[in-house]
N, CA, C and O atoms as a Tinker XYZ file with bonds, in Angstrom:
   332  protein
     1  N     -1.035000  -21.739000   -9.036000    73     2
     2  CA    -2.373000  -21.901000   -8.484000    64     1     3
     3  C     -3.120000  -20.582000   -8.637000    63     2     4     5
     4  O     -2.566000  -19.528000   -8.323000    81     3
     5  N     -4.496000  -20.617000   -9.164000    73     3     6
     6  CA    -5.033000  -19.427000   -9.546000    64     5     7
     7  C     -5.965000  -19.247000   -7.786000    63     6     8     9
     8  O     -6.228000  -20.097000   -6.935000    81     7
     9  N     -6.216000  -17.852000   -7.840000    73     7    10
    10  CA    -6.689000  -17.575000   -6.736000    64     9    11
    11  C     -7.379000  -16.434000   -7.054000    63    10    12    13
    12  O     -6.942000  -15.388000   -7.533000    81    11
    13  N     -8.985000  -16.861000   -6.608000    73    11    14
    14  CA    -9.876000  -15.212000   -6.507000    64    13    15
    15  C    -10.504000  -15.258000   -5.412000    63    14    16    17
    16  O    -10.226000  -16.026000   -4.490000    81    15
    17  N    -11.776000  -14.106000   -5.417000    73    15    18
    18  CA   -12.092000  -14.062000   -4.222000    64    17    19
    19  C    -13.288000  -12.864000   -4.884000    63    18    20    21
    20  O    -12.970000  -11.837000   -5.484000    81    19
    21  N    -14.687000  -13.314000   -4.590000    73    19    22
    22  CA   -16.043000  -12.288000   -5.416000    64    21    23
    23  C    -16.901000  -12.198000   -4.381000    63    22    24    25
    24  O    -17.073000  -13.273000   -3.807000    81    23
    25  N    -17.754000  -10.883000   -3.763000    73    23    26
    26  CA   -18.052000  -10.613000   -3.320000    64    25    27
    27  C    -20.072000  -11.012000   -3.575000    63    26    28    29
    28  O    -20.756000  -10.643000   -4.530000    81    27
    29  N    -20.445000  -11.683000   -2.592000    73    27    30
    30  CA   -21.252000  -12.546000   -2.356000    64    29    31
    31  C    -22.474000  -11.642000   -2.550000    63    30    32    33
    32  O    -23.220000  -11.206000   -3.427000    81    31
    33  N    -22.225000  -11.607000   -1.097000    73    31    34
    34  CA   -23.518000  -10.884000   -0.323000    64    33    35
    35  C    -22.718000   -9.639000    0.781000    63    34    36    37
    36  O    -21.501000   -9.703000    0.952000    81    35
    37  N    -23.283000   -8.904000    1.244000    73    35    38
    38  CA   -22.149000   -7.735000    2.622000    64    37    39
    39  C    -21.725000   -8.645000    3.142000    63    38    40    41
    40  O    -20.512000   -8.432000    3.116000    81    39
    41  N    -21.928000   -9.822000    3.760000    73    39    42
    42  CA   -20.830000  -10.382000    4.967000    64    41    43
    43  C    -20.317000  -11.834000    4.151000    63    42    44    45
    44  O    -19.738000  -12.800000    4.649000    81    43
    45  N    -20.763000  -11.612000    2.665000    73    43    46
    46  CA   -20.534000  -13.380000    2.011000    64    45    47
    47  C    -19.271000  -13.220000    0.915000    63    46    48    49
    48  O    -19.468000  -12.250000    0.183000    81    47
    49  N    -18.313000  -13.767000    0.691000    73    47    50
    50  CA   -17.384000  -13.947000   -0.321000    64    49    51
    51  C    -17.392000  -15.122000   -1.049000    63    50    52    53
    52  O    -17.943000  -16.120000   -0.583000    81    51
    53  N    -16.897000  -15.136000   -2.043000    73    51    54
    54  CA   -17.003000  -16.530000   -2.519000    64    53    55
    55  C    -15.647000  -16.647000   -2.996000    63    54    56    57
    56  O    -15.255000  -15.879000   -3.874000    81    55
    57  N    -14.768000  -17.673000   -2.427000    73    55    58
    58  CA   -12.964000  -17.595000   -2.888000    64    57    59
    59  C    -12.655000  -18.704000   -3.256000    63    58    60    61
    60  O    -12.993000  -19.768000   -2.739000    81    59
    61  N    -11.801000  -18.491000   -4.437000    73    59    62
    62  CA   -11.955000  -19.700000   -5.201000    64    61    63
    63  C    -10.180000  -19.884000   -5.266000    63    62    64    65
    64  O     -9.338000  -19.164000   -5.803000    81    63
    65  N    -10.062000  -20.935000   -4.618000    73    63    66
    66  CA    -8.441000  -21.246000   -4.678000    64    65    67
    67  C     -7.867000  -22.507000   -5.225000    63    66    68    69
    68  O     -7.819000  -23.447000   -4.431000    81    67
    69  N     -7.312000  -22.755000   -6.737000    73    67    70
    70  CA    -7.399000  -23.988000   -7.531000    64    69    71
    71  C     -8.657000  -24.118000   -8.060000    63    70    72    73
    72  O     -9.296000  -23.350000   -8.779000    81    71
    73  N     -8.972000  -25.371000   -7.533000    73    71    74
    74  CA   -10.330000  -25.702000   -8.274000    64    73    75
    75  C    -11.409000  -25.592000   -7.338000    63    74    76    77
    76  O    -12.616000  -25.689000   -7.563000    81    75
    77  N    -10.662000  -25.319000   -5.978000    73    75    78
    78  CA   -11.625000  -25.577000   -4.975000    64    77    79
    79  C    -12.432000  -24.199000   -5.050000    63    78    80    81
    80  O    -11.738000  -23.368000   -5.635000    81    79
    81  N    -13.499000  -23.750000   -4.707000    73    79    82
    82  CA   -14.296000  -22.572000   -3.919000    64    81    83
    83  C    -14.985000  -22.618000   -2.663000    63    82    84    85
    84  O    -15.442000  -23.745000   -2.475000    81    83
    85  N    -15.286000  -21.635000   -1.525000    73    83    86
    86  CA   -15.683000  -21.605000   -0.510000    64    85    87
    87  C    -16.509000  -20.091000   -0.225000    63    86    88    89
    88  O    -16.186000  -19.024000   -0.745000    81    87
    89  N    -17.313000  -20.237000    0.453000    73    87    90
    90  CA   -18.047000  -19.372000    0.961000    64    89    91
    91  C    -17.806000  -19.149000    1.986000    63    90    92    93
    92  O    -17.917000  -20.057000    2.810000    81    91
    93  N    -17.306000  -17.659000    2.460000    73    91    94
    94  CA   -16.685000  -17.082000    3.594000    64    93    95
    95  C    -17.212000  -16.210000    4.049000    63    94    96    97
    96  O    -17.958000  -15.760000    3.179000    81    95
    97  N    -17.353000  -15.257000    5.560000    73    95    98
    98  CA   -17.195000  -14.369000    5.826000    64    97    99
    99  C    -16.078000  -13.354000    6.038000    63    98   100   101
   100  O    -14.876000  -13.616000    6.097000    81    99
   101  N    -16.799000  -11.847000    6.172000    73    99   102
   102  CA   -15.266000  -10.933000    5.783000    64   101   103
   103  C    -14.105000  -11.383000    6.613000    63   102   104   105
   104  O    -13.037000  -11.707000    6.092000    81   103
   105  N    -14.368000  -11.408000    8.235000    73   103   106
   106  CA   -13.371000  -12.336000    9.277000    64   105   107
   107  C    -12.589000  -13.149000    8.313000    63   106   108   109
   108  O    -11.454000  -12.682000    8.218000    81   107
   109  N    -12.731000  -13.961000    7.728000    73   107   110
   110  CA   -12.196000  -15.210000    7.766000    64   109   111
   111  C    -11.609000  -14.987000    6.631000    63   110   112   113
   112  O    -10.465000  -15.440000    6.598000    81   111
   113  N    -11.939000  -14.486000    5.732000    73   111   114
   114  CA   -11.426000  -13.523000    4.182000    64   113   115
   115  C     -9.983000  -12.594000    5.512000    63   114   116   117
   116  O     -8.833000  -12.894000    5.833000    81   115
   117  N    -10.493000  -11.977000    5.714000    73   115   118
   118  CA    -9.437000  -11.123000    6.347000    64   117   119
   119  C     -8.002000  -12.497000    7.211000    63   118   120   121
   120  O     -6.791000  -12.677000    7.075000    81   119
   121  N     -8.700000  -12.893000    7.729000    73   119   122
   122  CA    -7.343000  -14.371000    8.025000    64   121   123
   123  C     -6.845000  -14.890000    7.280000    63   122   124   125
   124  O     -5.726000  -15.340000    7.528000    81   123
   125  N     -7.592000  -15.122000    5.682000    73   123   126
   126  CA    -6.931000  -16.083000    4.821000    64   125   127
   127  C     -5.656000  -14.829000    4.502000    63   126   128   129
   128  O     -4.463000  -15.125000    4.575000    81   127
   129  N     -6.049000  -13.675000    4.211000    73   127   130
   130  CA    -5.462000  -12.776000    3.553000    64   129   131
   131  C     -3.955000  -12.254000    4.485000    63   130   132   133
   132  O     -3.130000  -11.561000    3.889000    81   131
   133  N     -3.685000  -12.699000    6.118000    73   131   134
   134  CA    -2.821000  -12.333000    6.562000    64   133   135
   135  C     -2.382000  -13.456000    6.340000    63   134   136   137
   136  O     -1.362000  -13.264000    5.679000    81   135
   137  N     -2.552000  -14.769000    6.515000    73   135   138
   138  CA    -1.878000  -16.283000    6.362000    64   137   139
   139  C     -1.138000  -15.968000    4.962000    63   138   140   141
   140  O      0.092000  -15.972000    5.005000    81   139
   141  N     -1.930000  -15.623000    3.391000    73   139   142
   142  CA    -1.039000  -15.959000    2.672000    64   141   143
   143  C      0.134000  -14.751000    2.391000    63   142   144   145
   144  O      1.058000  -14.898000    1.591000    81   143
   145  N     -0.122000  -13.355000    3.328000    73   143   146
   146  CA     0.930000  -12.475000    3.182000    64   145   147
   147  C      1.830000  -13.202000    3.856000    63   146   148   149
   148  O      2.907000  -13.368000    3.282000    81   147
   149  N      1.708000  -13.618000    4.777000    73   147   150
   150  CA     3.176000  -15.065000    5.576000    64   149   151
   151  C      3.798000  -15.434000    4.445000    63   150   152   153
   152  O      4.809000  -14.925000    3.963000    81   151
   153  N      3.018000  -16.547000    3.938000    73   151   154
   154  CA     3.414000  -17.219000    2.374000    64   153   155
   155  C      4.208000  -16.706000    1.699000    63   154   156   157
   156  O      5.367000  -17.118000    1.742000    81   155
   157  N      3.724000  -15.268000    0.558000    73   155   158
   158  CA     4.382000  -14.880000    0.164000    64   157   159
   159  C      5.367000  -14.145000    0.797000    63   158   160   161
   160  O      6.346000  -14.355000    0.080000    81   159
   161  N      5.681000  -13.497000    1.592000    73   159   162
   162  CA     7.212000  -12.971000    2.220000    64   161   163
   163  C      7.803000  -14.232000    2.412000    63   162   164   165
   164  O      8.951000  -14.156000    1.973000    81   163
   165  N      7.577000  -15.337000    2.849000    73   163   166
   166  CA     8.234000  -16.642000    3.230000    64   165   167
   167  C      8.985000  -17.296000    1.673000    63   166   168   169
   168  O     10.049000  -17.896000    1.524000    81   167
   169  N      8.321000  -17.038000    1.031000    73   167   170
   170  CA     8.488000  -17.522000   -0.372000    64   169   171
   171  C      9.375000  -16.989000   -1.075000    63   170   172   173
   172  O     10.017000  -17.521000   -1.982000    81   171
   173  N      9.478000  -15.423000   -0.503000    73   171   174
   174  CA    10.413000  -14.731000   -1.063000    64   173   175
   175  C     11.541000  -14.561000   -0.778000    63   174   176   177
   176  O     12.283000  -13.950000   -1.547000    81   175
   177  N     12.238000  -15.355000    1.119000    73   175   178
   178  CA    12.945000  -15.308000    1.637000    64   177   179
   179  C     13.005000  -14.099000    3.081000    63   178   180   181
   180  O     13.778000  -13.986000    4.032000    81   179
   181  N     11.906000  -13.422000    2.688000    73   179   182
   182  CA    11.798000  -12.388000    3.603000    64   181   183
   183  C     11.197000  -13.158000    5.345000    63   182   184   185
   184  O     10.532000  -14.189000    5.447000    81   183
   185  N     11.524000  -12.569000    6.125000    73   183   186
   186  CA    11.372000  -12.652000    7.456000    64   185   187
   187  C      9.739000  -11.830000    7.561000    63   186   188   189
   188  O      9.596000  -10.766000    6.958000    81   187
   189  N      8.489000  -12.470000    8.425000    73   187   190
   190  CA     7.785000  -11.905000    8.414000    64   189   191
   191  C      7.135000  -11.770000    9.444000    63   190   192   193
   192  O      6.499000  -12.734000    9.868000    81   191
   193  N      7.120000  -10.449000   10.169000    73   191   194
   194  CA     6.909000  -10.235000   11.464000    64   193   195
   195  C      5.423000  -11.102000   12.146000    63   194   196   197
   196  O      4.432000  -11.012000   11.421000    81   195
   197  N      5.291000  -11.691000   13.113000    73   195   198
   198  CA     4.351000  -12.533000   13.556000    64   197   199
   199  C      3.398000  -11.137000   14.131000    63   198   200   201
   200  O      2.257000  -10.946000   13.712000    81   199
   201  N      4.068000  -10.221000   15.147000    73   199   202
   202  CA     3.723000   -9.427000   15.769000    64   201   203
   203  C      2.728000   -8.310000   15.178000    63   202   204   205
   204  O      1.865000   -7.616000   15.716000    81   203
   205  N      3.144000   -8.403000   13.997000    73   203   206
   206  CA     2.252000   -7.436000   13.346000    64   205   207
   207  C      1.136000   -8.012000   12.841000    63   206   208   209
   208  O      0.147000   -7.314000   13.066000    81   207
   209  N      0.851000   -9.224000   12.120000    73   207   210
   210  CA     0.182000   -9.646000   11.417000    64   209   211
   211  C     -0.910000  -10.015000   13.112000    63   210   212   213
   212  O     -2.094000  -10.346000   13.050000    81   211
   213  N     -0.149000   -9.849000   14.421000    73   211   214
   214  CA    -1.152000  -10.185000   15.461000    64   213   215
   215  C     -2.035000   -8.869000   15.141000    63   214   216   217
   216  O     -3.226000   -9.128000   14.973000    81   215
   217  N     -1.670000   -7.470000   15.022000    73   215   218
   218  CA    -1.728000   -6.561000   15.634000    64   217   219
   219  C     -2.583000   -6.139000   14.359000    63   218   220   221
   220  O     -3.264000   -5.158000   14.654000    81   219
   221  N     -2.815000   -6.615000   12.811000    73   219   222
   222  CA    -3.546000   -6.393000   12.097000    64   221   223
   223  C     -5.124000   -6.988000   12.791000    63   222   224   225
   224  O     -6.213000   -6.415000   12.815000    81   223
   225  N     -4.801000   -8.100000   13.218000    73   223   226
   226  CA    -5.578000   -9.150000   13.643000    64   225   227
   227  C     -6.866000   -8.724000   14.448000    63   226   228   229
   228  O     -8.071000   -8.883000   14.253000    81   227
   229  N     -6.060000   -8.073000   15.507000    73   227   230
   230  CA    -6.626000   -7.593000   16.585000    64   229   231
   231  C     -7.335000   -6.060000   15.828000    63   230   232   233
   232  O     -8.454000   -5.649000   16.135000    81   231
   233  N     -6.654000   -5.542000   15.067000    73   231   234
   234  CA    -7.903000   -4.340000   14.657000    64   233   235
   235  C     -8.818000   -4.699000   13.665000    63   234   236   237
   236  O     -9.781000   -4.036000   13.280000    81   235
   237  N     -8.485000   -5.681000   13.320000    73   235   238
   238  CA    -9.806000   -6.729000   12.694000    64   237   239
   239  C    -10.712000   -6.544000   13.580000    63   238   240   241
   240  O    -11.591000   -5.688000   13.680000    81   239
   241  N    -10.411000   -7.452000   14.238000    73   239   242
   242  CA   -11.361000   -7.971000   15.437000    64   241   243
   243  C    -12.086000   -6.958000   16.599000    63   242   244   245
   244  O    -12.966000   -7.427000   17.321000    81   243
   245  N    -11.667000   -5.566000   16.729000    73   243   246
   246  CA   -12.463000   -4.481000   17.241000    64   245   247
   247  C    -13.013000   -3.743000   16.199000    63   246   248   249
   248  O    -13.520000   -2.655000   16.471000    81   247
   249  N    -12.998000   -4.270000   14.698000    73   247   250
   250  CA   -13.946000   -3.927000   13.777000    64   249   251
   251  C    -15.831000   -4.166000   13.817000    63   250   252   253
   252  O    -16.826000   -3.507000   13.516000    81   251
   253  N    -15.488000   -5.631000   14.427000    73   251   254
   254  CA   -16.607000   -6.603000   14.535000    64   253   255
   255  C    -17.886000   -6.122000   15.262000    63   254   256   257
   256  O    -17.852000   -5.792000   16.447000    81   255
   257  N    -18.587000   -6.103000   14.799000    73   255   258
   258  CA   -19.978000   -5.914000   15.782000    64   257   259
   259  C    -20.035000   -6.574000   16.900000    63   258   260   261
   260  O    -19.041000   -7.271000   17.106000    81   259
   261  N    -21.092000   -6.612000   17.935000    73   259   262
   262  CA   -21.221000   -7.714000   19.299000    64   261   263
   263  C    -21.400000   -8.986000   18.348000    63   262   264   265
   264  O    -20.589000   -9.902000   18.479000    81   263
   265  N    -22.366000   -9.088000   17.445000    73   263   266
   266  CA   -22.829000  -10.405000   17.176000    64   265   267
   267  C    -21.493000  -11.348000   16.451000    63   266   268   269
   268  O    -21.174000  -12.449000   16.898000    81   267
   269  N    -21.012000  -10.891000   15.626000    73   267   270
   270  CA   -19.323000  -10.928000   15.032000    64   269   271
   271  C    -18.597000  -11.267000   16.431000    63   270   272   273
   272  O    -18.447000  -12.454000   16.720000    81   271
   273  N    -18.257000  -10.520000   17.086000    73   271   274
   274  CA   -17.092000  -10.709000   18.518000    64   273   275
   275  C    -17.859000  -12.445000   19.276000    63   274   276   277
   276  O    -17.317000  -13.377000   19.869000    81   275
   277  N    -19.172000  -12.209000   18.895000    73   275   278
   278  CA   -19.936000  -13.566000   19.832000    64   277   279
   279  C    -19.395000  -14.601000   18.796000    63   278   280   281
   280  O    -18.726000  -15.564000   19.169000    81   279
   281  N    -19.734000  -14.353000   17.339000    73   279   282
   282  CA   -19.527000  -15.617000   16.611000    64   281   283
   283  C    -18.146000  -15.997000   16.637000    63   282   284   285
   284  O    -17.779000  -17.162000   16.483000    81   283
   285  N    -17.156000  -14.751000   16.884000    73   283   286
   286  CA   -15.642000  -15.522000   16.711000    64   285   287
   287  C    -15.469000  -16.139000   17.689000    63   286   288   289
   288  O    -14.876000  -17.180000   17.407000    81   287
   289  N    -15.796000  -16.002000   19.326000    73   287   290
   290  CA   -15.978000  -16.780000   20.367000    64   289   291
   291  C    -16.252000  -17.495000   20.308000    63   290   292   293
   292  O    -15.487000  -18.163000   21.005000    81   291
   293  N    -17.080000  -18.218000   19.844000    73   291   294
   294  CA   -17.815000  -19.564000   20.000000    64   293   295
   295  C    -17.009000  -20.595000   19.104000    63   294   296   297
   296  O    -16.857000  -21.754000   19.491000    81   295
   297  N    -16.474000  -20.125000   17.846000    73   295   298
   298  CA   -15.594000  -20.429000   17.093000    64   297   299
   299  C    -14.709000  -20.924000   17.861000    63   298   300   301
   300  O    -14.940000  -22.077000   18.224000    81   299
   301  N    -13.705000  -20.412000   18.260000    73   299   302
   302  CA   -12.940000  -20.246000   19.167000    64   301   303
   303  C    -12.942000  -21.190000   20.305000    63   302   304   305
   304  O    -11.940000  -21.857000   20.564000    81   303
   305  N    -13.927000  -21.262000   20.925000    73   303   306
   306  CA   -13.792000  -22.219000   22.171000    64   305   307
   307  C    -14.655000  -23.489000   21.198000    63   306   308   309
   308  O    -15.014000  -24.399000   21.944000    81   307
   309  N    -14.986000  -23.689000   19.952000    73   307   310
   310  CA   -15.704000  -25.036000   19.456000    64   309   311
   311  C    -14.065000  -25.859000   18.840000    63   310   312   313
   312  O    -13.812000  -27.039000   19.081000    81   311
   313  N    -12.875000  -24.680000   17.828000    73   311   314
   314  CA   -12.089000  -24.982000   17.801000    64   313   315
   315  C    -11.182000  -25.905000   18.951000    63   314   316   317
   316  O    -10.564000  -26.919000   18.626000    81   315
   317  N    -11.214000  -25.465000   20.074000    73   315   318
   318  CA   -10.021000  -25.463000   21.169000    64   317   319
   319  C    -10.498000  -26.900000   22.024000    63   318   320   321
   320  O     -9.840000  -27.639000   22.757000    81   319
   321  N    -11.970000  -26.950000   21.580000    73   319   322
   322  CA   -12.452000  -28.183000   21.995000    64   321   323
   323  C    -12.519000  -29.435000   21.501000    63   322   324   325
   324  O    -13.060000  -30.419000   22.004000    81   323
   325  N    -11.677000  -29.291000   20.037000    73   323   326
   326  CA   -12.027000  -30.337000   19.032000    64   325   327
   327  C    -10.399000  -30.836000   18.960000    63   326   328   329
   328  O    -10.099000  -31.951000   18.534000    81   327
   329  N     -9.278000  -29.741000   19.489000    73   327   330
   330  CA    -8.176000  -29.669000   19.391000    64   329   331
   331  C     -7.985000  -30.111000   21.001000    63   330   332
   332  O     -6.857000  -30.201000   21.486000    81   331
């Protein structure tokens, strides 16, 4: 499976995985990118710490501006509501 990922606009990506493509922000670029480091260590047989990939997560996420910290919130509780 081919996989890229081109830089949009400052907060826009455009990632193209197979045939599919999507328009992302950096957040969410930054999640795809710890999910498929899982993948590959998983793939490889390697054990892959959950704890860290939290702890990347979280200095993501005090990267974020207020308006960023608001949008992952809302995210967040629109997710938890649909689930």
């Amino acid at each position: 499976m081919k996989l890229g990922i081109k830089k949009v606009h400052e907060n826009e990506w455009l990632v193209h995985i197979g045939y599919a493509s999507i328009r992302l922000d950096r957040f969410s670029v930054e999640l795809l990118n710890i999910t498929l480091e899982h993948l590959v260590a998983l793939e490889h047989g390697q054990t892959h710490s959950t704890l860290t990939s939290y702890i990347k997560l979280g200095c993501r996420i005090r990267e974020l501006d207020d308006a960023g910290v608001q949008l992952l919130v809302r995210c967040a509780a629109w997710i938890t509501k649909i689930y």
